[in-house]
Short mmCIF file of C-alpha atoms in Angstrom, two decimals:
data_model
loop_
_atom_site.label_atom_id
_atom_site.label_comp_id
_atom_site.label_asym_id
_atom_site.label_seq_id
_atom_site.Cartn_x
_atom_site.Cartn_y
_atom_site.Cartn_z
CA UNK G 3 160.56 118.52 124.94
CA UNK G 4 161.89 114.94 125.16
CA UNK G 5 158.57 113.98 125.12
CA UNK G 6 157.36 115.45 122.23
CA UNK G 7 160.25 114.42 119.68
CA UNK G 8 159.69 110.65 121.01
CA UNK G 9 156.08 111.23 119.80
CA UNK G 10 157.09 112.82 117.11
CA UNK G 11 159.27 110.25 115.94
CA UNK G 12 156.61 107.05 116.51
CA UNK G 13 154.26 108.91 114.36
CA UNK G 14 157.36 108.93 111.77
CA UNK G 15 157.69 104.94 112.09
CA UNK G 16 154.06 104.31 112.33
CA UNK G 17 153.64 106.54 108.81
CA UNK G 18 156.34 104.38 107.39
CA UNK G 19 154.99 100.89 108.31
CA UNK G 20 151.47 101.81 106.97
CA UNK G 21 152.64 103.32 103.87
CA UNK G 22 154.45 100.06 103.61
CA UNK G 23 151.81 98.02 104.36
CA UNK G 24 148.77 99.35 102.14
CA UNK G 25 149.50 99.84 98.49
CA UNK G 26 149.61 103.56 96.99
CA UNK G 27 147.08 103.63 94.75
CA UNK G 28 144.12 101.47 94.30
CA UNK G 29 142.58 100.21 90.84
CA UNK G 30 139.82 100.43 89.04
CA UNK G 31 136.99 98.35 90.44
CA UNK G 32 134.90 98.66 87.04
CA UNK G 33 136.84 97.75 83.80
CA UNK G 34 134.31 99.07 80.51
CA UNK G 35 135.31 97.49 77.20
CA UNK G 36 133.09 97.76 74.04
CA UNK G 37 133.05 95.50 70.70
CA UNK G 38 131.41 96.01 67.49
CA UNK G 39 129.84 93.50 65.02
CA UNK G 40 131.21 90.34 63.40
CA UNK G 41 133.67 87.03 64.45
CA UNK G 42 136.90 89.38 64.31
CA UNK G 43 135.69 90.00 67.83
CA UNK G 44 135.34 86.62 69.23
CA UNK G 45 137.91 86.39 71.26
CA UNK G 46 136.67 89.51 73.05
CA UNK G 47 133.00 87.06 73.27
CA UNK G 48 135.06 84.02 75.11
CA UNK G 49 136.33 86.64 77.43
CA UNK G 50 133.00 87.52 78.26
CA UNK G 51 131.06 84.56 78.25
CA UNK G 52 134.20 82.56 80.25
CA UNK G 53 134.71 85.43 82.49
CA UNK G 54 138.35 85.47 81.61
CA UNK G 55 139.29 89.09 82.76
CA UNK G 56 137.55 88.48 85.74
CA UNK G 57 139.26 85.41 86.80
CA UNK G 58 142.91 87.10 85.57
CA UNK G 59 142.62 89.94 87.90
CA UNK G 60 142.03 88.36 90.65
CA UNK G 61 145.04 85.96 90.16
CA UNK G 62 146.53 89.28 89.76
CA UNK G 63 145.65 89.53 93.21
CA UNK G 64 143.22 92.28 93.25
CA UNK G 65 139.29 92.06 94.21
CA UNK G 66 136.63 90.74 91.60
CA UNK G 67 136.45 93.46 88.91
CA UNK G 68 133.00 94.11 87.46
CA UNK G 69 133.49 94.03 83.96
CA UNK G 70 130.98 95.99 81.40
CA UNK G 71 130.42 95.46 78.04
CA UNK G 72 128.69 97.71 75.22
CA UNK G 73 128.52 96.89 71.46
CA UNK G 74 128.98 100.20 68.60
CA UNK G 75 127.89 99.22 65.24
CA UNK G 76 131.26 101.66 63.83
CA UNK G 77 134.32 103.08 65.02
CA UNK G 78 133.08 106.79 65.25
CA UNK G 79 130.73 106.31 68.06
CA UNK G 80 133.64 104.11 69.78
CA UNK G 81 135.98 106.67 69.82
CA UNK G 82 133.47 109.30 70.59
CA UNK G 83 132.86 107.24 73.96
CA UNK G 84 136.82 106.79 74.82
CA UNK G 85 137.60 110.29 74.51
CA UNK G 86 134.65 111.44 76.83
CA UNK G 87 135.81 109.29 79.43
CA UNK G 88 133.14 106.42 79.17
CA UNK G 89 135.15 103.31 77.79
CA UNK G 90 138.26 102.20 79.30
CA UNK G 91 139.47 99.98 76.23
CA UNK G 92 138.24 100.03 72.60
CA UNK G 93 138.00 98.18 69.55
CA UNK G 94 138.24 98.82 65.85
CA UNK G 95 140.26 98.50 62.93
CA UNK G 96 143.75 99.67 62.84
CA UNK G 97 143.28 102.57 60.62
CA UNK G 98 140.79 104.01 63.11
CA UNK G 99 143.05 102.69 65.65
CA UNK G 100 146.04 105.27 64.21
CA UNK G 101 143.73 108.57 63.56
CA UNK G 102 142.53 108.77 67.35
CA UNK G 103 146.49 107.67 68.74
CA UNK G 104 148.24 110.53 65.96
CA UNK G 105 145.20 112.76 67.48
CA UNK G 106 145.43 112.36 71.29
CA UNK G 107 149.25 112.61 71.26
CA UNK G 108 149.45 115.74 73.01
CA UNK G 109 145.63 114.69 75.32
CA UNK G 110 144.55 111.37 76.03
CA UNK G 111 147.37 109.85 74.68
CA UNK G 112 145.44 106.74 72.78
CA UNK G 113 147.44 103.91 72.53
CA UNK G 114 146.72 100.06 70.74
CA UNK G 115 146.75 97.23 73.68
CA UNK G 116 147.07 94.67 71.25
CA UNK G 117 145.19 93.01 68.09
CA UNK G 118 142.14 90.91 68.37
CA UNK G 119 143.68 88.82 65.17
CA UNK G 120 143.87 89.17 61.36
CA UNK G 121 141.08 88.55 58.79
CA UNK G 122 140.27 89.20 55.78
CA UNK G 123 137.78 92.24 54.55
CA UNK G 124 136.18 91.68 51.52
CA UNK G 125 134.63 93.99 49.03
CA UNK G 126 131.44 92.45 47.32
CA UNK G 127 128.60 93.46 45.07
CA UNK G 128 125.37 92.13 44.22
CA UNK G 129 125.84 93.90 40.65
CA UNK G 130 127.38 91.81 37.82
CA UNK G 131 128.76 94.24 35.82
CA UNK G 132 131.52 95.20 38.51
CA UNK G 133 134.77 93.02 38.41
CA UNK G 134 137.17 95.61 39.67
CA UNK G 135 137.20 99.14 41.50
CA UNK G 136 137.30 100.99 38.34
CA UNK G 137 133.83 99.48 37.41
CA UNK G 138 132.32 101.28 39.88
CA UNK G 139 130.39 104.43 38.86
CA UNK G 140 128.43 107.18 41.49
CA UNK G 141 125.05 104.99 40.61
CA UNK G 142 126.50 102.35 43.12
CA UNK G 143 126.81 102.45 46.93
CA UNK G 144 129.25 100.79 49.31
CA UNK G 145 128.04 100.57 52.87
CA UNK G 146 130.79 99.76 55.49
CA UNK G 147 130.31 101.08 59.32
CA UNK G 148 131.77 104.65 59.49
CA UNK G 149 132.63 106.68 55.96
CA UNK G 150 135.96 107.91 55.76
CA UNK G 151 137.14 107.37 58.96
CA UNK G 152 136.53 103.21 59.71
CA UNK G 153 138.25 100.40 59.38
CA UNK G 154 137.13 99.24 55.98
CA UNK G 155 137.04 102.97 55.04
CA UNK G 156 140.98 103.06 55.24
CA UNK G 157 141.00 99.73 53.67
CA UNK G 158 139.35 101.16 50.39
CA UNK G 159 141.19 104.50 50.32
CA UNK G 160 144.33 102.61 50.04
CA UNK G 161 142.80 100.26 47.97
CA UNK G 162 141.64 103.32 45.34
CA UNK G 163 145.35 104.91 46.10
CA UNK G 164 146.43 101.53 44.97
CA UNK G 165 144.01 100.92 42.07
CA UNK G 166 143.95 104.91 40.23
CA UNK G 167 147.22 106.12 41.54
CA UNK G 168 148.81 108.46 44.43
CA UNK G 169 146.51 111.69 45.42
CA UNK G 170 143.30 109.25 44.45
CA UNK G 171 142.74 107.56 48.04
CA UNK G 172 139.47 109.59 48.30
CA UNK G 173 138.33 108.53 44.65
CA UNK G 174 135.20 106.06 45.57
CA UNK G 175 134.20 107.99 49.24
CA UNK G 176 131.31 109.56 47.35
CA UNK G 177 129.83 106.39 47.13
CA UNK G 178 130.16 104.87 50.49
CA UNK G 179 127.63 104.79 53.06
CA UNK G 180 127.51 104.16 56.57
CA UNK G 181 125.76 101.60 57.60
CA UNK G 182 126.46 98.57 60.27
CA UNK G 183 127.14 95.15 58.90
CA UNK G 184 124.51 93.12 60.04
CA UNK G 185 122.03 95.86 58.24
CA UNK G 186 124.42 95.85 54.94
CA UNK G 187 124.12 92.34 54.97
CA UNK G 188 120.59 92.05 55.27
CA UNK G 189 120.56 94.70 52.77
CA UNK G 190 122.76 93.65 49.59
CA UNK G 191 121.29 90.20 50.28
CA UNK G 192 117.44 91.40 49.67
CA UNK G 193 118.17 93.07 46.96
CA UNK G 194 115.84 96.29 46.96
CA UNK G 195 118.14 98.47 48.32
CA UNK G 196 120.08 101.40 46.28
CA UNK G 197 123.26 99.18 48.21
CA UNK G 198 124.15 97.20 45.85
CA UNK G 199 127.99 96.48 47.11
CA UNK G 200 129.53 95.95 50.99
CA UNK G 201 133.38 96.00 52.08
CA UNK G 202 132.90 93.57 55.18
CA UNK G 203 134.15 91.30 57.36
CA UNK G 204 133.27 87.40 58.26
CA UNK G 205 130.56 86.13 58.85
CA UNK G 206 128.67 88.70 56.82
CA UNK G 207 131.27 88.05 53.77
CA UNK G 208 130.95 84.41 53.90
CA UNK G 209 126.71 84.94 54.25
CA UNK G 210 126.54 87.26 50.88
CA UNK G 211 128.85 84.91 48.80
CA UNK G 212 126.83 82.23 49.62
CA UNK G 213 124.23 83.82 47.56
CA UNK G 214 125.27 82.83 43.84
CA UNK G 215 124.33 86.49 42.63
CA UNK G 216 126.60 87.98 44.72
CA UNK G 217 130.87 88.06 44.05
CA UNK G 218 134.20 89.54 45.54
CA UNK G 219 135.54 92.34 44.19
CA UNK G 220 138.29 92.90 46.51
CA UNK G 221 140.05 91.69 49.40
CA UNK G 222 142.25 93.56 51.75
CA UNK G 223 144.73 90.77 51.54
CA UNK G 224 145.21 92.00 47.94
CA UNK G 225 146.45 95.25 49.17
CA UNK G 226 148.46 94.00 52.23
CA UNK G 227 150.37 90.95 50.21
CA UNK G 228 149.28 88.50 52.76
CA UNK G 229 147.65 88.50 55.96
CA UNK G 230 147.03 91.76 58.19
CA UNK G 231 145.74 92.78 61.77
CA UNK G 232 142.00 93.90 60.84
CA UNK G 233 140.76 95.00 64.55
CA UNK G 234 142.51 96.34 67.53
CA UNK G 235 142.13 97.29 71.40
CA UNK G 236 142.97 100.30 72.40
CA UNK G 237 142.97 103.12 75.35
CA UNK G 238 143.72 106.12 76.96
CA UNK G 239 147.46 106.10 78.37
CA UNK G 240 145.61 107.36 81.61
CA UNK G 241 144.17 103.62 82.41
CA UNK G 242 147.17 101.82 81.32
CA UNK G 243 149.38 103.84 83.76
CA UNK G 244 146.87 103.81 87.01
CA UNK G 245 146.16 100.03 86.51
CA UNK G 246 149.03 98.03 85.64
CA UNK G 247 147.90 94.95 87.38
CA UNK G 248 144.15 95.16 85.65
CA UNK G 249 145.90 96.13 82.28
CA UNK G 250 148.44 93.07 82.89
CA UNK G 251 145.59 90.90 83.58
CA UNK G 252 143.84 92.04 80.30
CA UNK G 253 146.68 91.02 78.08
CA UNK G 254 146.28 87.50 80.02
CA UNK G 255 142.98 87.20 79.45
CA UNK G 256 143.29 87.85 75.81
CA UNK G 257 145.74 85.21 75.35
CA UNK G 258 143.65 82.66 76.95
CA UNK G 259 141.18 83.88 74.88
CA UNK G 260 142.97 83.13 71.67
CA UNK G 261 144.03 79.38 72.96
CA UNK G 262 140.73 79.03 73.90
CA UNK G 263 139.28 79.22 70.36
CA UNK G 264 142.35 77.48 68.55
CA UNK G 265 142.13 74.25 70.99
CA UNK G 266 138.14 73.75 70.28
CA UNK G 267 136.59 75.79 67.49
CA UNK G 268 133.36 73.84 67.87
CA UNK G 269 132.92 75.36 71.74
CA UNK G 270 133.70 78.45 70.25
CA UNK G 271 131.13 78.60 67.35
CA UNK G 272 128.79 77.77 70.12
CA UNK G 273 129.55 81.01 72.20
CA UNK G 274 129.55 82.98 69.06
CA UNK G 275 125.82 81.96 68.38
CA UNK G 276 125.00 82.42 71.77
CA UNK G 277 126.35 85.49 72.57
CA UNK G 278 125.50 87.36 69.42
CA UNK G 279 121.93 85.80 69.36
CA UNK G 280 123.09 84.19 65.94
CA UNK G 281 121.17 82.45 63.70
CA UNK G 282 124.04 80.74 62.22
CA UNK G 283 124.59 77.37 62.24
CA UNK G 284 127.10 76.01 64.33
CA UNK G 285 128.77 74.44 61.53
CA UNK G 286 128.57 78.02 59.29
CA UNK G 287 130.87 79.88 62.03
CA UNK G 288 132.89 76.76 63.11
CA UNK G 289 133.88 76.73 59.30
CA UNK G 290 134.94 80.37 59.85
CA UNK G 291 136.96 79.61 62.98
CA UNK G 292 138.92 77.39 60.97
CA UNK G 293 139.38 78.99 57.87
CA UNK G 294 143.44 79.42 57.61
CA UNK G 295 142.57 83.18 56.25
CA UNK G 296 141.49 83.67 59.88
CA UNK G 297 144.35 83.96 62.44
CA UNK G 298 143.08 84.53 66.16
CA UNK G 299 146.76 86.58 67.60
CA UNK G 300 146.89 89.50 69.62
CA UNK G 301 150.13 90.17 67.48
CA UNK G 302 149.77 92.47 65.22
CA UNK G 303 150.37 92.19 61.69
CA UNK G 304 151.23 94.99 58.85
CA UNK G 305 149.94 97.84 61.12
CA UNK G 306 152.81 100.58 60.01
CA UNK G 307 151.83 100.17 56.55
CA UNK G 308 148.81 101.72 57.79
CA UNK G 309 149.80 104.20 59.61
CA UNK G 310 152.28 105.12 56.66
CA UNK G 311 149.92 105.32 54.61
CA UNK G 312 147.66 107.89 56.60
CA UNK G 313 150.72 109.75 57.28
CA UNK G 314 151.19 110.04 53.81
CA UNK G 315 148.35 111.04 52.81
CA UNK G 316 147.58 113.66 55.52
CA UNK G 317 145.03 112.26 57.32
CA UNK G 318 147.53 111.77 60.36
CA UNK G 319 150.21 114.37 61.35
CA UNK G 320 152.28 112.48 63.26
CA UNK G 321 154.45 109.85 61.78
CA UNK G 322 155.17 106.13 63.72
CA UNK G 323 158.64 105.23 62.87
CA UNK G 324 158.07 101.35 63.80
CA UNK G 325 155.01 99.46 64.82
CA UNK G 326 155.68 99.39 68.67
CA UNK G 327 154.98 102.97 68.18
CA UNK G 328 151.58 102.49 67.87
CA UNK G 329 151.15 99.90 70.63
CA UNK G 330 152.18 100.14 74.64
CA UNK G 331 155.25 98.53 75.54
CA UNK G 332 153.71 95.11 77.12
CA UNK G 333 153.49 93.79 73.60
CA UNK G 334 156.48 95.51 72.39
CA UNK G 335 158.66 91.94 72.11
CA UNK G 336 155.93 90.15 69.53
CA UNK G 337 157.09 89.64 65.90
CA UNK G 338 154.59 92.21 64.90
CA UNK G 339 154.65 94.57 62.21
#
């Protein structure tokens, strides 16, 4: 009997020491992050091309992630691919941002990681006759990534709300189509299209007003008084909580990001073009980069009056009292908004 409870007991300390020793859970080995179109998502490109996340997480002090990388042309798709499991982190705008986290409350529990900067969206038209939202009639068509539901979709719904009055947000949807900006561009700029205006984002704004035939209509600036988070990440509450050190390393990675393309916006430019298979010249995007319209923070900026304004309007059902609502706590202590 003695025996047996000394045996009994070494297992004890022997259980104790090795759940000591080796850690409780182990993380992800495979981090999957997807990016759409256009230079709001360059500092997601520096991560990639300088292998940022890579190098954060293991100065986290966990082995060499591999990190993947796919590209959506609209915000549908992307959340399509969170919610079935195949994306860890997501990006968008913030109104897509806010209808999949007001959705997955009670599920997946969608949550923003942080913004990728703010920028301006622009609304522009290849027809002369349009100067302001009320010229348009349902003989024109806006393309913009994903009707209704994308980032620039939001954009114009509170623009129309803002424009024709409250109860009109939906005035102009009729006449939007989705298409992805590098194919709007192309499109509005050759001219044979039934598109004939675009509610984009640089460097496919700065491309079409280049072209003398072709003016701004609108800016989302307008809207927001100033200057306003345009795309987000974002992800299930599942991967934040089982990989705190990955998710810690992520935020790190993103800020290095950012510093990255604020200390040398000619190196940046260059990764742009490279990554994106631009053909761009360097001096086009660096021009961008610099642009004081363009602010590279993972801060984010104006995102309740966003979310406000889908609560509002019923396109949400659950209401964010503050912006840190919308965001997990790691970011909590910015001067957002």
């Amino acid at each position: 009997m003695l025996s047996r409870r000394r045996a009994i007991a070494a297992l004890l300390v022997l259980g104790s020491l090795v759940s000591t020793i080796a850690p409780a859970r182990a993380e992800t080995t495979e981090i999957r992050i997807a990016q759409q179109f256009g230079i709001s998502y360059l500092p997601l490109i520096v991560m990639k091309e300088q292998h940022l996340l890579e190098q954060a997480v293991v100065e986290a002090g966990l082995p060499r992630p591999t990190v993947t990388w796919a590209q959506f042309s609209g915000a549908a798709a992307m959340n399509d691919a969170l919610i079935s499991g195949n994306l860890d982190v997501a990006t968008a705008g913030v109104g897509p941002m806010i209808i999949v986290w007001a959705r997955t409350r009670a599920s997946l529990k969608i949550t923003g990681v942080a913004a990728l900067g703010a920028m301006p969206n622009l609304l522009t038209t290849s027809n002369p006759r349009i100067r302001t939202l009320a010229d348009f009639t349902d003989k024109d068509r806006i393309a913009l990534p994903a009707v209704k539901i994308g980032a620039q979709a939001v954009m114009l719904q509170m623009a129309a709300e803002q424009a024709f009055g409250p109860g009109q947000q939906n005035k102009l949807d009729d006449i939007t189509v989705s298409m992805a900006h590098p194919d709007a561009a192309a499109a509005l700029l050759g001219g044979s299209s039934e598109i004939d205006a675009h509610f984009t984002s640089p460097p496919f704004s700065d491309q079409e007003l280049a072209n003398p035939k072709i003016h701004k209509v609108w800016s989302n600036y307008d809207q927001m008084g100033g200057p306003a988070t345009f795309n987000v990440l974002y992800a299930p509450e599942k991967f934040h909580a089982a990989n705190p050190q990955s998710y810690g390393a992520l935020l790190v990675a993103l800020d290095r990001a950012m510093a990255v393309i604020k200390a040398d916006p000619t190196a940046a430019a260059a990764l742009y073009i490279k990554s994106e298979g631009s053909k761009l010249t360097p001096a086009f995007v660096e021009g961008i980069i610099r642009d004081p319209a363009n602010d590279f923070t993972a801060t984010p900026l104006q995102t309740l009056k966003t979310a406000r304004f889908l609560f509002k309007t019923g396109a949400v059902k659950v209401e964010a009292a503050k912006w840190q609502d919308l965001f997990f706590p790691e970011i909590a202590g910015r001067p957002g908004s």
